[in-house]
CSV table of C-alpha atoms in Angstrom, one decimal:
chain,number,residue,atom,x,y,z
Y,10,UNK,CA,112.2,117.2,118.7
Y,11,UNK,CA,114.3,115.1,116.7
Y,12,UNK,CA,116.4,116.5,113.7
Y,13,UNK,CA,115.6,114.8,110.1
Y,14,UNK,CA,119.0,112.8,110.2
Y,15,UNK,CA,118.3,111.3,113.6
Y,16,UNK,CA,115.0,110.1,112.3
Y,17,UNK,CA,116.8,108.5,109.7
Y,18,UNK,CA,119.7,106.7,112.1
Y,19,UNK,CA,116.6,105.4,114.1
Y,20,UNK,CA,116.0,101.9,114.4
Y,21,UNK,CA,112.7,101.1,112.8
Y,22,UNK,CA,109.9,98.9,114.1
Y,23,UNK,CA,108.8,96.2,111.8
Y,24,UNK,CA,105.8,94.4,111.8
Y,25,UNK,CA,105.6,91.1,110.4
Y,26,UNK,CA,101.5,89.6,109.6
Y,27,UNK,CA,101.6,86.0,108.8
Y,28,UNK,CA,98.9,84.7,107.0
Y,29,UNK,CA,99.9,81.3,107.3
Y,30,UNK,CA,97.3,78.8,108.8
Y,31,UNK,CA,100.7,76.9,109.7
Y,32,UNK,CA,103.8,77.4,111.4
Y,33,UNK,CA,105.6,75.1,109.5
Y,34,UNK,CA,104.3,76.3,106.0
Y,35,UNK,CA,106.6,77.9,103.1
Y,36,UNK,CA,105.0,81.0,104.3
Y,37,UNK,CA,106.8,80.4,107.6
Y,38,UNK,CA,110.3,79.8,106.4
Y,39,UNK,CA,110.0,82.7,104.2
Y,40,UNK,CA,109.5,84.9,106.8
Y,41,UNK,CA,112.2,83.3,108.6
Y,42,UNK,CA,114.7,84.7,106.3
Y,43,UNK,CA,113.0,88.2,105.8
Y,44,UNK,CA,113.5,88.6,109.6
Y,45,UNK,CA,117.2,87.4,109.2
Y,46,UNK,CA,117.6,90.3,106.4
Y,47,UNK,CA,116.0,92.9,108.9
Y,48,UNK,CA,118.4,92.5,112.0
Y,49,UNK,CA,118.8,95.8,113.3
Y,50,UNK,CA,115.8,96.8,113.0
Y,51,UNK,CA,112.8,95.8,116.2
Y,52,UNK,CA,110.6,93.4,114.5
Y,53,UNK,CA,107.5,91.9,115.7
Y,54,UNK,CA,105.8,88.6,114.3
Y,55,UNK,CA,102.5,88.7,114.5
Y,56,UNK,CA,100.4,84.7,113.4
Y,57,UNK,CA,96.9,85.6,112.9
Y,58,UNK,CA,96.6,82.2,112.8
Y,59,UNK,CA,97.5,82.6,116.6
Y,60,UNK,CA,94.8,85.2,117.6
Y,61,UNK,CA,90.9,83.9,119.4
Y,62,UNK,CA,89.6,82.5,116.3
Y,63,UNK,CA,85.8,83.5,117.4
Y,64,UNK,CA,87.3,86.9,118.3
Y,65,UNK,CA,89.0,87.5,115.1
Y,66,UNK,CA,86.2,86.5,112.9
Y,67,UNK,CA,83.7,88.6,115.0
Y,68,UNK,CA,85.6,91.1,114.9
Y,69,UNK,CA,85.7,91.7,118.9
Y,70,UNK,CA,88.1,94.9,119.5
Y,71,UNK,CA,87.5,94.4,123.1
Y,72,UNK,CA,89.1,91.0,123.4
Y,73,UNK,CA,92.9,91.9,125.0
Y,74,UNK,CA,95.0,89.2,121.8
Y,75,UNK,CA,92.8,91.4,119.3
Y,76,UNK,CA,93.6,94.6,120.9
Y,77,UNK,CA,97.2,93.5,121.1
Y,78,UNK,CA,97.6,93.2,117.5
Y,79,UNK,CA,95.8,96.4,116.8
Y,80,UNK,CA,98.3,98.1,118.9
Y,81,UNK,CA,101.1,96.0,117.5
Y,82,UNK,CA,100.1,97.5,113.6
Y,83,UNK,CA,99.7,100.7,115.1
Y,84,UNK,CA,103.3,101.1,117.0
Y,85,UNK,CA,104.5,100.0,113.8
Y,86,UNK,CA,106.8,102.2,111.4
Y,87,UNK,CA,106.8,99.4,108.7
Y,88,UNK,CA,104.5,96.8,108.2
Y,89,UNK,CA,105.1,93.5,105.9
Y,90,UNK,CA,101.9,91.4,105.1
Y,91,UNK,CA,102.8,87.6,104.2
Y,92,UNK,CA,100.4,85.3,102.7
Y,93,UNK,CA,100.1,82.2,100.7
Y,94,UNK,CA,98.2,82.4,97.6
Y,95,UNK,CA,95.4,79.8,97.4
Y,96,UNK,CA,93.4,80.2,93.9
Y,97,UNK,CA,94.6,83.1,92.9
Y,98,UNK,CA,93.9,84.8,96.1
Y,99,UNK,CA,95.5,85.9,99.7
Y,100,UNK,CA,94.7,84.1,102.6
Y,101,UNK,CA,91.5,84.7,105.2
Y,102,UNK,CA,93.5,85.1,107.6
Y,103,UNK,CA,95.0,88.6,106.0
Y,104,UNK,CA,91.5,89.5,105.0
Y,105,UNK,CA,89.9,88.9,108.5
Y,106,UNK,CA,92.9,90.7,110.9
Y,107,UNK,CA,92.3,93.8,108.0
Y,108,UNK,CA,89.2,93.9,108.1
Y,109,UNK,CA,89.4,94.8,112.2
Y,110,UNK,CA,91.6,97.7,111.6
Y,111,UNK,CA,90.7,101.0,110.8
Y,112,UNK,CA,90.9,102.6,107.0
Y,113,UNK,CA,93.8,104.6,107.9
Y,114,UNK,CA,95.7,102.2,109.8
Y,115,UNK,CA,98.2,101.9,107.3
Y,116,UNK,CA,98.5,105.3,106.3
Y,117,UNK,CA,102.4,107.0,106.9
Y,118,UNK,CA,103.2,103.2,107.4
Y,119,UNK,CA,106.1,101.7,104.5
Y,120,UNK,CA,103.9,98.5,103.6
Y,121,UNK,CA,105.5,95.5,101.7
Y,122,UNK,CA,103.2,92.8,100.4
Y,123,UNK,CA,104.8,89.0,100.3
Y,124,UNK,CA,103.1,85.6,99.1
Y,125,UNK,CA,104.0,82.4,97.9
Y,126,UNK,CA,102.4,79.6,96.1
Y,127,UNK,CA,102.8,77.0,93.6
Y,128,UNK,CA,102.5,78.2,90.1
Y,129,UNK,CA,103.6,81.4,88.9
Y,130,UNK,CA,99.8,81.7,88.2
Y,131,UNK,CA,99.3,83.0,91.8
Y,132,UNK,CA,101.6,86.0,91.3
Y,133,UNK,CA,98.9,88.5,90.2
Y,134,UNK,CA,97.4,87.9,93.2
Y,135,UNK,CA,99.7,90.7,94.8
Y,136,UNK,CA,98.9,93.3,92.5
Y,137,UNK,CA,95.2,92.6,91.7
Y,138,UNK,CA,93.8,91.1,95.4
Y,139,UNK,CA,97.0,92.4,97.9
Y,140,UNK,CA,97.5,95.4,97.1
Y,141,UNK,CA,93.9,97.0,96.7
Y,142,UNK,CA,93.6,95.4,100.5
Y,143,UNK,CA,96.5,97.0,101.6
Y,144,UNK,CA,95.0,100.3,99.7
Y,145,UNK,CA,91.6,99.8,101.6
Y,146,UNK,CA,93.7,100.3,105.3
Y,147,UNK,CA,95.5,103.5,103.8
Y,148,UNK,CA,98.4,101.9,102.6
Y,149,UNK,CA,100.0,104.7,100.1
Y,150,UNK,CA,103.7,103.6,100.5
Y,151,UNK,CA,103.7,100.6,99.6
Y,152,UNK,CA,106.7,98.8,98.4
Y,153,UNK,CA,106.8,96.5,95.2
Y,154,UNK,CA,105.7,93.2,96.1
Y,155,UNK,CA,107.4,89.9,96.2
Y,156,UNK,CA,106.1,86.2,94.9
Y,157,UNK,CA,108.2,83.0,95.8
Y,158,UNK,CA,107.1,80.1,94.3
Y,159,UNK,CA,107.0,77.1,97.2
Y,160,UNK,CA,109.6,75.3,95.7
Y,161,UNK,CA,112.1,77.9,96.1
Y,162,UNK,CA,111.2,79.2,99.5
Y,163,UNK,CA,113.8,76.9,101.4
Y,164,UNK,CA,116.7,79.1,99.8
Y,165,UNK,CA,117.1,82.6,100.4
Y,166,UNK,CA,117.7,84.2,97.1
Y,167,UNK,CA,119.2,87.2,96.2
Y,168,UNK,CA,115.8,88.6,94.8
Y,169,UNK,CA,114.0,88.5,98.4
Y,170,UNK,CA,117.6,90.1,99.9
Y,171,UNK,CA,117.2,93.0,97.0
Y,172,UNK,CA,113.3,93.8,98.1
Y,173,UNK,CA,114.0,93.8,101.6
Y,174,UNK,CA,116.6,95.8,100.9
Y,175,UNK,CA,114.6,98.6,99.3
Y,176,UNK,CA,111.7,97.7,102.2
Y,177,UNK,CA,114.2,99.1,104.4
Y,178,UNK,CA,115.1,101.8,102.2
Y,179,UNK,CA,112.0,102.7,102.3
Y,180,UNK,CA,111.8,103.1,106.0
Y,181,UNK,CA,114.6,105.3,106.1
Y,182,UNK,CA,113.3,107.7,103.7
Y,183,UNK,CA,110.3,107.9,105.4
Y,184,UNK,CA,109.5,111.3,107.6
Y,185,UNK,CA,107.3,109.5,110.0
Y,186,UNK,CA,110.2,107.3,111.4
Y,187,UNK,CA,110.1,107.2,115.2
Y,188,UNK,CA,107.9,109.6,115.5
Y,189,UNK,CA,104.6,107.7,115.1
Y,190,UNK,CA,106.2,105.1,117.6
């Protein structure tokens, strides 16, 4: 059994959901530099943008890319949800890959919620649309959230640096570290 400090000294696995429908999106590049600020840590990137489209939206938990990211959320100590905002609201992307895991999939996980858009308009969508998502999977840890408006996204600011920061924080605090993985 492992003692509470080596829990702590553990490197953590991070999961990374994109909710990008592109790869070349401000979504993309911000992630980019959040999985710069998390080196030493096993992080996974995970496109739903890249998973059996018929599949995802039929929710098929048989089909092996489906399963795979199921698993993928599952193994993970800390999960980070990315999404631009379109009209006040996350992508379908996040929705549909959510809506295939179970309502505890989430819970014991640290959770950070991440989106970007182009007005400052689109940050409530963290708190009011994000977050009560992330709630819905059993998300109770759940770091505060980060907006970056799509003009700024092609510099790493010192603002994203200070939530990963506490993300990571986070992950060390928490009791379930390496033991769920």
């Amino acid at each position: 059994m492992m003692s509470t400090s080596d829990k702590r000294s553990a490197m953590a696995t991070i999961l990374i959901v994109s909710g990008s429908p592109s790869p070349e999106a401000p979504t993309a590049v911000l992630l980019r530099q959040v999985s710069d600020l998390l080196k030493g840590h096993e992080v996974h990137l995970l496109s739903v943008r890249d998973l059996p489209t018929v599949a995802l939206l039929s929710g098929d938990l048989l089909d092996p890319a489906i399963r795979n990211a199921i698993d993928l959320v599952d193994r993970a100590d800390g999960v980070i949800v990315a999404s631009p905002v379109y009209r006040a609201a996350y992508s379908g992307l996040v929705q549909s890959l959510l809506n295939l895991l179970r309502k505890t999939a989430l819970t014991g996980k640290v959770v950070l919620p991440l989106a970007n858009g182009g007005t400052q308009g689109h940050l409530v969508a963290i708190d009011y649309a994000l977050r009560p998502l992330l709630a819905a999977r059993g998300a109770t840890d759940v770091v505060p959230g980060h907006f970056v408006l799509d003009a700024d996204v092609s510099t790493p600011s010192p603002e994203l640096a200070g939530v990963v920061r506490r993300f990571a924080g986070a992950l060390k605090e928490n009791p379930g570290l390496a033991t769920a993985s």
